[in-house]
Short mmCIF file of C-alpha atoms and ligand atoms in Angstrom, two decimals:
data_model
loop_
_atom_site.label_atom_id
_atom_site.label_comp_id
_atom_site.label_asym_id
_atom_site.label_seq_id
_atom_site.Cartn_x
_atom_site.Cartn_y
_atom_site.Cartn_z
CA UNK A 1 -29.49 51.53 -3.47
CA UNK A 2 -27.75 51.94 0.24
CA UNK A 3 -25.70 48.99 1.34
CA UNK A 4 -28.13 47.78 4.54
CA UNK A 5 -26.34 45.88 7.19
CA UNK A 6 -27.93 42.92 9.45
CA UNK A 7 -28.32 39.92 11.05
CA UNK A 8 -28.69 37.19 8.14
CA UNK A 9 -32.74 35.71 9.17
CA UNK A 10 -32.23 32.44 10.09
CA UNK A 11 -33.80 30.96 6.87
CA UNK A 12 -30.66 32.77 4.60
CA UNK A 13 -28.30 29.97 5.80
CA UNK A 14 -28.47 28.54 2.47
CA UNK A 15 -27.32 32.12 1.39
CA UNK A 16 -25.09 32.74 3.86
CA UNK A 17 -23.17 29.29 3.01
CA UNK A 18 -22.71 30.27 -0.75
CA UNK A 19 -21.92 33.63 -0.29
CA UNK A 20 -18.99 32.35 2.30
CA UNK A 21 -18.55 29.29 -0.47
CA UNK A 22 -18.06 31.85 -3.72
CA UNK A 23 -15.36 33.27 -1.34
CA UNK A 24 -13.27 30.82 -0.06
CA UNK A 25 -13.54 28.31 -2.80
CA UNK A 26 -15.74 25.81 -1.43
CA UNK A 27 -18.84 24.45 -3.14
CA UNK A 28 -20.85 23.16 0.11
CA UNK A 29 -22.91 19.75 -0.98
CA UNK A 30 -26.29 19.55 0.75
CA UNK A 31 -25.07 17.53 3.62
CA UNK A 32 -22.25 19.93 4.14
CA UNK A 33 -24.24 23.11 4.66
CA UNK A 34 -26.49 21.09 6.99
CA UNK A 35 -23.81 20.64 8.81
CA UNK A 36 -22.83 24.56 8.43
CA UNK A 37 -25.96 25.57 10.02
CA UNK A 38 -25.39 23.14 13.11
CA UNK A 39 -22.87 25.84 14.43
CA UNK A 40 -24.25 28.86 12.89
CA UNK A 41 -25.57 31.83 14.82
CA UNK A 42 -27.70 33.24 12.48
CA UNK A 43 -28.93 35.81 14.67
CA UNK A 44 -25.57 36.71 15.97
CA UNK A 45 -24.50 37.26 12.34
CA UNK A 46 -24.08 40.91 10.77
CA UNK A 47 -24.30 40.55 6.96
CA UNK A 48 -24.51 43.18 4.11
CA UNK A 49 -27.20 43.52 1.19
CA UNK A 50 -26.83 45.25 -1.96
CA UNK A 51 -30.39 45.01 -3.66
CA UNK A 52 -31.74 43.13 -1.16
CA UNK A 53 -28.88 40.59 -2.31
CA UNK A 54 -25.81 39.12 0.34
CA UNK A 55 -22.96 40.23 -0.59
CA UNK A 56 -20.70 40.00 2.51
CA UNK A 57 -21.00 37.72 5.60
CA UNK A 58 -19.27 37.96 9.35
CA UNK A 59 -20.15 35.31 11.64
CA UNK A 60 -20.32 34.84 15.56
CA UNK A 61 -18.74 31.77 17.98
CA UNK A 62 -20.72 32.29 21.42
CA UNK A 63 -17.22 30.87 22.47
CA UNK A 64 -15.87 30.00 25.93
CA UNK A 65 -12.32 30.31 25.62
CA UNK A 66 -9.31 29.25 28.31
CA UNK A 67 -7.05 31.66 29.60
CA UNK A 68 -4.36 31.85 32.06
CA UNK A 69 -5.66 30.65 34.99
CA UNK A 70 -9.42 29.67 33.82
CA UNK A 71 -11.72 30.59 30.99
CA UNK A 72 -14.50 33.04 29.57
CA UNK A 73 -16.98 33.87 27.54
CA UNK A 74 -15.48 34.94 24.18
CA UNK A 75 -17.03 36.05 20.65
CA UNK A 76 -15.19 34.06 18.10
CA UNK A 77 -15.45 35.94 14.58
CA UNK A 78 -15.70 33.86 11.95
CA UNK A 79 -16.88 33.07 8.25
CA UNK A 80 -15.49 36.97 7.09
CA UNK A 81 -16.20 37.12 3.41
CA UNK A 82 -17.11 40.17 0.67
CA UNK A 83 -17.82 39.27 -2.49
CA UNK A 84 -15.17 40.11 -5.17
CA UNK A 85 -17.31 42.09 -6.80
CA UNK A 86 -17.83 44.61 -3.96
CA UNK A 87 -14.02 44.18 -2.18
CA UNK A 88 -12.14 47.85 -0.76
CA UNK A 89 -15.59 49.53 -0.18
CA UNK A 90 -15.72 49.06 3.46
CA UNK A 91 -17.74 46.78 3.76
CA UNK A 92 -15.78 44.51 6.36
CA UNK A 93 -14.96 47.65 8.29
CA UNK A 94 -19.17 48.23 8.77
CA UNK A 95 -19.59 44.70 9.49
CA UNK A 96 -16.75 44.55 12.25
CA UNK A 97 -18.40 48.08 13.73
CA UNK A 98 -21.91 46.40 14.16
CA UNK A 99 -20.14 42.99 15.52
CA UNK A 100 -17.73 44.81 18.10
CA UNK A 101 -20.39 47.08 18.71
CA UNK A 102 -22.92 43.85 19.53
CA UNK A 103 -19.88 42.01 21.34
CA UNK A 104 -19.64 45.17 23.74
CA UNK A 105 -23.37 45.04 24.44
CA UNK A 106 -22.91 41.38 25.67
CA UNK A 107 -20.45 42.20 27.88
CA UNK A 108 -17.99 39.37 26.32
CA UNK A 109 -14.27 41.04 27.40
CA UNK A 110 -12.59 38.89 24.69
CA UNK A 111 -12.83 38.51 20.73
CA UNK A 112 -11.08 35.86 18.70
CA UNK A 113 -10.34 34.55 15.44
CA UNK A 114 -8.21 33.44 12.82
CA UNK A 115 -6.72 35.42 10.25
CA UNK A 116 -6.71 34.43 6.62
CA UNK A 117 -4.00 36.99 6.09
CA UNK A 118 -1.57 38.18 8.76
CA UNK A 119 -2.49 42.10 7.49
CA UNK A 120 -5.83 42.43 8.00
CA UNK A 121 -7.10 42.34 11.64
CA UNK A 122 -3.77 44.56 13.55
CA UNK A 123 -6.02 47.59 12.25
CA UNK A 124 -9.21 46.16 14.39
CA UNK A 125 -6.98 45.87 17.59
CA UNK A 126 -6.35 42.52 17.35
CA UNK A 127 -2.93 40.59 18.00
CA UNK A 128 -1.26 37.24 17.12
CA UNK A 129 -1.85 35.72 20.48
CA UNK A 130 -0.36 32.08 19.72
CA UNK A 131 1.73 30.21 17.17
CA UNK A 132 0.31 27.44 15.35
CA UNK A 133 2.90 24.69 13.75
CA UNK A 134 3.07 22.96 10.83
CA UNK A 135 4.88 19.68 11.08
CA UNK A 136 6.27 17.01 8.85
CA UNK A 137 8.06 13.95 10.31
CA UNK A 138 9.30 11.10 7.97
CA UNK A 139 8.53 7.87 9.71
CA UNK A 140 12.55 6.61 9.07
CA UNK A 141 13.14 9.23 11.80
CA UNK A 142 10.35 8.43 14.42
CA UNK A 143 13.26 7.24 16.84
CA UNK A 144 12.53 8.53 20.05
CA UNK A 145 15.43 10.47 22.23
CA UNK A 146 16.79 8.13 24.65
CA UNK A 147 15.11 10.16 27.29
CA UNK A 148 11.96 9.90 26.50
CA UNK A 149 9.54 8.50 28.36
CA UNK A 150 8.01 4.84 27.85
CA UNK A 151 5.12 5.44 25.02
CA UNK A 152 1.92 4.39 26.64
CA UNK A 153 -0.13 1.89 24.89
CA UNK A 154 -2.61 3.24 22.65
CA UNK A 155 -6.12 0.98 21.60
CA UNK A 156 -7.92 2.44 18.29
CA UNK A 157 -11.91 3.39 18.55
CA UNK A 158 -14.88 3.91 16.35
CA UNK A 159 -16.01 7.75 15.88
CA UNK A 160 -19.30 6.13 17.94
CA UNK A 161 -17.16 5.10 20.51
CA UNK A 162 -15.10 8.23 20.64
CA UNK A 163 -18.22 10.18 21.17
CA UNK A 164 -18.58 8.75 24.81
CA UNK A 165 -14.86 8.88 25.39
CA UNK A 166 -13.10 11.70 23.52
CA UNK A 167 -14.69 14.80 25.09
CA UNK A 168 -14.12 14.36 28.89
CA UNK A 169 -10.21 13.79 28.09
CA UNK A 170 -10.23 16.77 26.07
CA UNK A 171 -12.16 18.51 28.87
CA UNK A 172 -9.38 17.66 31.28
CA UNK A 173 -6.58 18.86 28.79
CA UNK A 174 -7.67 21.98 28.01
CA UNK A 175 -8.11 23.15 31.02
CA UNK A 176 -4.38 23.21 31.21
CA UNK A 177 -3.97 25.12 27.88
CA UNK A 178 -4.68 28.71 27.34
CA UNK A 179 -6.25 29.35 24.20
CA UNK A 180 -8.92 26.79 23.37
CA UNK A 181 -12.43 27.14 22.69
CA UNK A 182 -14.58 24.62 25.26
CA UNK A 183 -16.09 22.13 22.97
CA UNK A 184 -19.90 21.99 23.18
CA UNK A 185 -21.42 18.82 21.97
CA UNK A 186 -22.62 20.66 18.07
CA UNK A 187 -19.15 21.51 18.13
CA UNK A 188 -17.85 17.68 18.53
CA UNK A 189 -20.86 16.80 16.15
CA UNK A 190 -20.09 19.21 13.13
CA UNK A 191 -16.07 19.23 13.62
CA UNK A 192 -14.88 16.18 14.87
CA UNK A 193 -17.30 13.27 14.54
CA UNK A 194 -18.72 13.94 11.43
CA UNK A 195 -16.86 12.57 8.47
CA UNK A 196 -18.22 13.44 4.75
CA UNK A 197 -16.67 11.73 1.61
CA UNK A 198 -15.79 15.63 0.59
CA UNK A 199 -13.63 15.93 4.15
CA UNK A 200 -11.05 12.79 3.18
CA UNK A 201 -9.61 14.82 -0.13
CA UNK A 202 -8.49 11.60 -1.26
CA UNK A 203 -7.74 10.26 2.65
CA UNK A 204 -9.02 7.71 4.45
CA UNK A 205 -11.90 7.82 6.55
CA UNK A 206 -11.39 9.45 9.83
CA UNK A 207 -9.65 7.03 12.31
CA UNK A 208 -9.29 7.81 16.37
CA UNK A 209 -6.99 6.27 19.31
CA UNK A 210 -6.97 6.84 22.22
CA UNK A 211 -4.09 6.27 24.96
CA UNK A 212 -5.53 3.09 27.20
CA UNK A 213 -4.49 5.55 30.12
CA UNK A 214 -7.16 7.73 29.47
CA UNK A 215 -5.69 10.99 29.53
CA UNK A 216 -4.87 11.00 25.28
CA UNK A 217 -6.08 10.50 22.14
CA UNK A 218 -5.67 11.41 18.37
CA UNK A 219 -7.64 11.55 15.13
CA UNK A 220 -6.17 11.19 11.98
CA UNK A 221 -6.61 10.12 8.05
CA UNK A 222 -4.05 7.58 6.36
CA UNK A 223 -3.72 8.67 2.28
CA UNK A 224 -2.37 5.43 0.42
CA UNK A 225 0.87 6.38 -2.16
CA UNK A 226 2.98 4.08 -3.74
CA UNK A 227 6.37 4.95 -6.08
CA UNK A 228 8.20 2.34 -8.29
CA UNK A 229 6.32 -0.21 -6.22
CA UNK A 230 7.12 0.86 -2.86
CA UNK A 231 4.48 2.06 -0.26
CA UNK A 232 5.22 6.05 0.63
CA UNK A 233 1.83 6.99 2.34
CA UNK A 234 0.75 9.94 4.53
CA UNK A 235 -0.78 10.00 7.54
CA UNK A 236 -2.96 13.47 8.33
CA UNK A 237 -3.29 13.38 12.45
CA UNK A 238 -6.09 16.46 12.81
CA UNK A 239 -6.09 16.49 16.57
CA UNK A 240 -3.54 14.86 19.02
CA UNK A 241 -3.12 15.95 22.57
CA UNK A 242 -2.52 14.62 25.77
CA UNK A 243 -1.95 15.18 29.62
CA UNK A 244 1.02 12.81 31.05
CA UNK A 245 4.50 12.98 29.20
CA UNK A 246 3.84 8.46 28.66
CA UNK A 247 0.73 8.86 26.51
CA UNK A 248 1.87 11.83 24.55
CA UNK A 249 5.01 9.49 23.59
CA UNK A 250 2.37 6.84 23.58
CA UNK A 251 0.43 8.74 20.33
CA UNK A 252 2.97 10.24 18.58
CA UNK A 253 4.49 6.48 18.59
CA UNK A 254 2.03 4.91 17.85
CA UNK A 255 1.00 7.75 14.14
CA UNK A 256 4.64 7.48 13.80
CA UNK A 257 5.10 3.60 13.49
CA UNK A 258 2.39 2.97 10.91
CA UNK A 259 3.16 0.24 8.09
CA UNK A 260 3.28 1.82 4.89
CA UNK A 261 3.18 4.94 5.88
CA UNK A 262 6.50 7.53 4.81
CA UNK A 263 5.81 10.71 6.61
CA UNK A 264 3.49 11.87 9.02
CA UNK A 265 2.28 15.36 8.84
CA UNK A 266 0.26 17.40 11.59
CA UNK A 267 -1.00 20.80 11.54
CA UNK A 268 -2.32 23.18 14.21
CA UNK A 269 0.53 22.11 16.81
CA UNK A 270 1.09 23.76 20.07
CA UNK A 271 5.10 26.05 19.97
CA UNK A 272 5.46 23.56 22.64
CA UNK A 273 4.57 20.30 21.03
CA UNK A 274 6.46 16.94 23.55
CA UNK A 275 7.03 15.59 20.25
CA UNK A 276 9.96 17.45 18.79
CA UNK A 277 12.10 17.04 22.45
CA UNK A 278 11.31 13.53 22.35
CA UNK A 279 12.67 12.63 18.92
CA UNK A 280 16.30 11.71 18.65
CA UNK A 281 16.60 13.60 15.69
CA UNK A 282 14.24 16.93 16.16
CA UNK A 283 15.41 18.86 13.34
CA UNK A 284 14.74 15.95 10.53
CA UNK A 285 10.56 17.02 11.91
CA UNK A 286 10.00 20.11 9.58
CA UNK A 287 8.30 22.57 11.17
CA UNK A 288 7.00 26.06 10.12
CA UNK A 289 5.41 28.12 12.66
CA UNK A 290 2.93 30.92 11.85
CA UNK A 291 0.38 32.90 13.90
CA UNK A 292 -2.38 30.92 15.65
CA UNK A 293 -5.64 32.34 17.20
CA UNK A 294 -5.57 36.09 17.25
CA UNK A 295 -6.84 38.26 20.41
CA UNK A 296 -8.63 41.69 20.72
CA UNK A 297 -9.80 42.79 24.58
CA UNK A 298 -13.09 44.44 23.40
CA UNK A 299 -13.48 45.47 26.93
CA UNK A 300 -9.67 46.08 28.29
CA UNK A 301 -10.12 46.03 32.45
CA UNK A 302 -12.57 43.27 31.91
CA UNK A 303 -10.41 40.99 29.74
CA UNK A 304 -7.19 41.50 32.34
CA UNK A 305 -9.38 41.00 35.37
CA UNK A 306 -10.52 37.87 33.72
CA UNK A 307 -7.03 36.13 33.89
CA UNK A 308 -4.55 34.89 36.30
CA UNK A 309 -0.97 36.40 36.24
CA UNK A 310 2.69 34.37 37.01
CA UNK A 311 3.94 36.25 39.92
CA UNK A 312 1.92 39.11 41.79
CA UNK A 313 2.32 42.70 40.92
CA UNK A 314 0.67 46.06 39.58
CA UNK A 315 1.15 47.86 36.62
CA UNK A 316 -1.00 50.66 34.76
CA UNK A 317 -1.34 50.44 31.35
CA UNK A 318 -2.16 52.79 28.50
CA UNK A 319 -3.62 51.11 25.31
CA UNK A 320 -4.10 52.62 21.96
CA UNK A 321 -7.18 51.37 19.80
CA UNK A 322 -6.09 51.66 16.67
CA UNK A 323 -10.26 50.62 15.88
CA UNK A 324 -11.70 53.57 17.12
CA UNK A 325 -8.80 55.83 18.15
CA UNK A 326 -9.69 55.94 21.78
CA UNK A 327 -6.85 55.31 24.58
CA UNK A 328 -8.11 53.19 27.97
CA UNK A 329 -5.61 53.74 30.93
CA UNK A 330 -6.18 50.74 33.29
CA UNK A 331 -4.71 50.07 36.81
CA UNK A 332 -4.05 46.15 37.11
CA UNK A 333 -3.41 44.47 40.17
CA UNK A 334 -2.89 40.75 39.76
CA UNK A 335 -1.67 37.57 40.70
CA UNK A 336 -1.69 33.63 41.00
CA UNK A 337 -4.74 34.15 42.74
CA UNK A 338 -6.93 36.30 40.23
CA UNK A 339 -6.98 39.88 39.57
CA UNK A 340 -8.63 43.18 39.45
CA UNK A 341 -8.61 45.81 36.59
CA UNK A 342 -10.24 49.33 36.69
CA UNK A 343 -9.65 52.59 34.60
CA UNK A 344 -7.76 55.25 36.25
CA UNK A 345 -6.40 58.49 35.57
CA UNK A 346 -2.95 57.58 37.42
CA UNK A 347 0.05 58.06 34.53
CA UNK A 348 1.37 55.02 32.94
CA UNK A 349 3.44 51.94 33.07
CA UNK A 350 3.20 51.08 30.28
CA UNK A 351 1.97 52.02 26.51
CA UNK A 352 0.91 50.24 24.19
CA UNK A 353 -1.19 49.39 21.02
CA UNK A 354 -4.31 47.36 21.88
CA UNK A 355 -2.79 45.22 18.80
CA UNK A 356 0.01 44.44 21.09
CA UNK A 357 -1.72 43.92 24.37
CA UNK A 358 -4.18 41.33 22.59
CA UNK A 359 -0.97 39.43 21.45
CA UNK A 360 0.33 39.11 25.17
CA UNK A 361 -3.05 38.51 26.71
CA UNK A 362 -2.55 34.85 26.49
CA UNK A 363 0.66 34.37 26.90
CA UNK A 364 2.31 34.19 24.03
CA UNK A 365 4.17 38.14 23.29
CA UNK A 366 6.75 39.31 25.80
CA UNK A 367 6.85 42.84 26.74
CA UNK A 368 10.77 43.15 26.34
CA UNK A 369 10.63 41.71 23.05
CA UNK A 370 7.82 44.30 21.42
CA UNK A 371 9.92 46.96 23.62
CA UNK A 372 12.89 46.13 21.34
CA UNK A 373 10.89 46.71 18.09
CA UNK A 374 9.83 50.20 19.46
CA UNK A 375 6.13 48.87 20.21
CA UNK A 376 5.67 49.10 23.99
CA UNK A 377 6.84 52.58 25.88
CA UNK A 378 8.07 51.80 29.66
CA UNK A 379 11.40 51.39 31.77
CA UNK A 380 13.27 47.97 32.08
CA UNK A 381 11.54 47.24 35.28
CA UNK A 382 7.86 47.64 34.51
CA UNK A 383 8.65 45.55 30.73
CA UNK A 384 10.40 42.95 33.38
CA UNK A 385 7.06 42.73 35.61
CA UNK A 386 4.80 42.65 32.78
CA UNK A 387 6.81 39.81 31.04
CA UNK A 388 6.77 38.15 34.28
CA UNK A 389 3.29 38.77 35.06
CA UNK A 390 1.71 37.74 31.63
CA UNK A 391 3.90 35.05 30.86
CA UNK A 392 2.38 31.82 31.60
CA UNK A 393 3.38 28.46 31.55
CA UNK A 394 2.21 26.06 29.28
CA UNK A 395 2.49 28.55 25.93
CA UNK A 396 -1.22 29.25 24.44
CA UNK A 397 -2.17 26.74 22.27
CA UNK A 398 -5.10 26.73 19.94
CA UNK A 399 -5.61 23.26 18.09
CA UNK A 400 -8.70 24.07 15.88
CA UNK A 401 -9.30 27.28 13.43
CA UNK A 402 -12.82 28.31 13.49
C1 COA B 501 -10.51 40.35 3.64
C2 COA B 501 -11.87 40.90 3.23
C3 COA B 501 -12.94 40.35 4.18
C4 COA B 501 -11.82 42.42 3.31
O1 COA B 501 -13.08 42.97 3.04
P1 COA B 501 -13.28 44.44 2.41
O2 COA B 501 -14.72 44.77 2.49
O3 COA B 501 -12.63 44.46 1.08
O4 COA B 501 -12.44 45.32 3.43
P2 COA B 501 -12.66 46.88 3.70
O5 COA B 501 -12.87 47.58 2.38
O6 COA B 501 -13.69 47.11 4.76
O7 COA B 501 -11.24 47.24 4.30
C5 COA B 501 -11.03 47.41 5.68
C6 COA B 501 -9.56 47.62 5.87
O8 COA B 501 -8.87 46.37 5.71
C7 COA B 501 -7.88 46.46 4.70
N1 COA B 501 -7.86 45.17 4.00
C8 COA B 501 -8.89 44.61 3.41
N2 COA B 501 -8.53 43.41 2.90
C9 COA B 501 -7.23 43.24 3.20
C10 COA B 501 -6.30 42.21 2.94
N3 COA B 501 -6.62 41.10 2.26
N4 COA B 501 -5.04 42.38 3.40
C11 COA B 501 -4.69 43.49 4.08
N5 COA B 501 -5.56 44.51 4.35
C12 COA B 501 -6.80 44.37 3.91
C13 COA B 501 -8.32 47.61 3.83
O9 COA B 501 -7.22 48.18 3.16
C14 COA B 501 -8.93 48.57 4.83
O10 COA B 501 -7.92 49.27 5.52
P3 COA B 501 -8.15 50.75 6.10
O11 COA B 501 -9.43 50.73 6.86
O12 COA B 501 -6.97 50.97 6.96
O13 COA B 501 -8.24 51.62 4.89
C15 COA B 501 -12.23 40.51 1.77
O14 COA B 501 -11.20 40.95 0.92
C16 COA B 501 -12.40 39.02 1.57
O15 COA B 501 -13.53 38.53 1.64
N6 COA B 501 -11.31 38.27 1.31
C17 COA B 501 -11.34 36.84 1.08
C18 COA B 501 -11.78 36.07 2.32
C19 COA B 501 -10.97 36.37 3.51
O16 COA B 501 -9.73 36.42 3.45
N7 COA B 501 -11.67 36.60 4.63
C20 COA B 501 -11.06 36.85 5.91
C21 COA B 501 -11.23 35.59 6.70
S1 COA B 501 -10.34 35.64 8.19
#
């Protein structure tokens, strides 16, 4: 029988959880795919049945997603998973055709995700558009640089209390931050304030802070450990940001100076984290960076007219989609101010992959640098204007994988 792609009906999310489950290794308890269906879009979902059975899954985000300058409506794709049994038969190449095909119908300019595996998703026209980082501090270093500024004083919350309190701050911050998803209240609910006994993996329960000037605050897990009798625990921080330079001292401090506790470690970190310049001793904080959210401009002129640029100027760019082969050639005028985008026949700038062009949408590539590698075509001054133009200041930062 044909493979039939569509929408999973709403009643499948069961299904649609243990399908995803058999894939990625997790065995969702009953409270955990209530939970699931909380954020699931069933009817924005494109799944594929082999005898009437699921046997591949591609989820939707209704996202609104910062970007230089403001923020937009964004698909996120998520929960991508084929069965082993029916891997290499194409099946995520028909389920990304019906999702880019429904994205496009929408009118959302921008698609995002996270990639499993740094191979997969160049082929779709998507680009590593941020760097996420891995860090590992051990408490004996947590001395701060004598620069830095006085650490804010932080008070600790209950998750009902940071329900009320959390999600204005992080309003305020991400507004700042290209590269977030805007955190709607099921969002909060399913990802932050709920805390199962399978989330702790052996952790404490979920803890928050929050700096007492407002503008901060941090969740995080403590895991007890103790060797030949002395204590050499972890603390897991899952979220930390903040807006003035005192309370991001003030939380990294505060995780850092825990009793008992030997090293810190904190995932998801922005390539522009306060915390490393603010340590005496930066390079005793292991970090390993790695691609963050990934980028594809479904809808090219839309996407760059949707951002703010550095420093005013016009450039016309060629992109290649190496999804459906076609080539857009786009005239962009932009600016602190906003911009407009709009195809045109006028000869290029620059050209480029649509891989690439994702990966400096928010920031985060630089024309001169892809130039280098024999990825962008264009002279020295129109790389120069685009790096200038794109480049934005702070570097994207995505804290959460979705
Ligand atoms: C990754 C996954 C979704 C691919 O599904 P699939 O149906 O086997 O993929 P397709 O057969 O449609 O292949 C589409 C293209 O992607 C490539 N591809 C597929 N899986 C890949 C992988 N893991 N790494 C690199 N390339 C991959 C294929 O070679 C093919 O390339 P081509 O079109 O240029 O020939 C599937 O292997 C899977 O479920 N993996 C485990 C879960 C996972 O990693 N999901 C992604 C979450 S972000």
């Amino acid at each position: 029988m044909a493979i039939v792609i569509r929408p999973a009906d709403p009643a499948e999310y069961s299904d649609f959880a243990q399908t995803m489950g058999r894939v990625f290794a997790w065995d969702p308890e009953p409270a955990g795919v209530e939970r699931f269906q909380t954020t699931w879009e069933p009817e924005r979902s494109h799944c594929a049945y082999d005898d009437g059975k699921m046997v591949a899954t591609l989820g939707t985000f209704s996202l609104t997603l910062t970007v230089p300058g403001g923020s937009i409506p964004a698909a996120g794709t998520t929960q991508v998973s084929v069965l082993p049994s029916h891997r290499r038969q194409g099946l995520l190449r028909k389920l990304m055709t019906a999702h880019l095909g429904e994205v496009a119908d929408r009118g959302e300019p921008v698609v995002a995700l996270w990639a499993s595996e740094s191979s997969i998703y160049g082929r779709f026209g998507f680009g590593a558009a941020s760097v996420s980082v891995e860090l590992k501090v051990p408490t004996q270093y947590r001395a701060f640089h004598r620069l830095a500024p006085e650490p804010s004083p932080v008070q600790l919350i209950s998750l009902e209390e940071a329900k009320e309190v959390v999600p204005p701050i992080h309003a305020r911050i991400a507004a700042a931050w290209s590269g977030m998803p805007v955190r709607r209240p099921n969002w909060w609910n399913a990802r932050w304030f709920s805390d199962l006994p399978s989330d702790r993996r052996g952790s404490s329960a979920l803890r928050v802070a929050v700096s007492k000037a407002g503008d901060g605050f941090v969740f995080y897990r403590q895991k007890s450990q103790w060797s030949g009798g002395n204590p050499g625990g972890e603390l897991i921080v899952t979220d930390l940001m903040a807006q003035s330079p005192e309370s991001w001292a003030g939380l990294w401090s505060f995780v850092l100076s825990h009793d008992l506790v030997g090293s810190v470690e904190a995932d998801l970190r922005p390539a522009e984290d306060p915390l490393l310049p603010m340590l005496a001793a930066p390079r005793r904080a292991a970090a390993v960076a790695s691609d963050g959210i990934w980028t594809r401009l479904n809808d090219t002129a839309g996407a760059l007219a949707a951002r703010k640029y550095a420093v005013d100027g016009e450039l016309v760019i060629e992109s290649h989609d190496p999804f459906d082969g076609s080539t857009k050639t786009v005239h962009l005028e932009g600016g602190p101010e906003g911009a407009t985008c709009l195809a045109t026949d006028r000869a290029p700038d620059l050209v480029i992959d649509a891989e690439d062009l994702g990966s400096a949408y928010l920031g985060w590539s630089r024309f001169r640098s892809l130039a280098r590698t024999g990825r962008v075509g264009g002279d020295q001054a129109a790389l120069t204007l685009a790096d200038a133009m794109f480049g934005w200041n702070p570097l994207p930062w995505c804290p959460e994988v979705f």
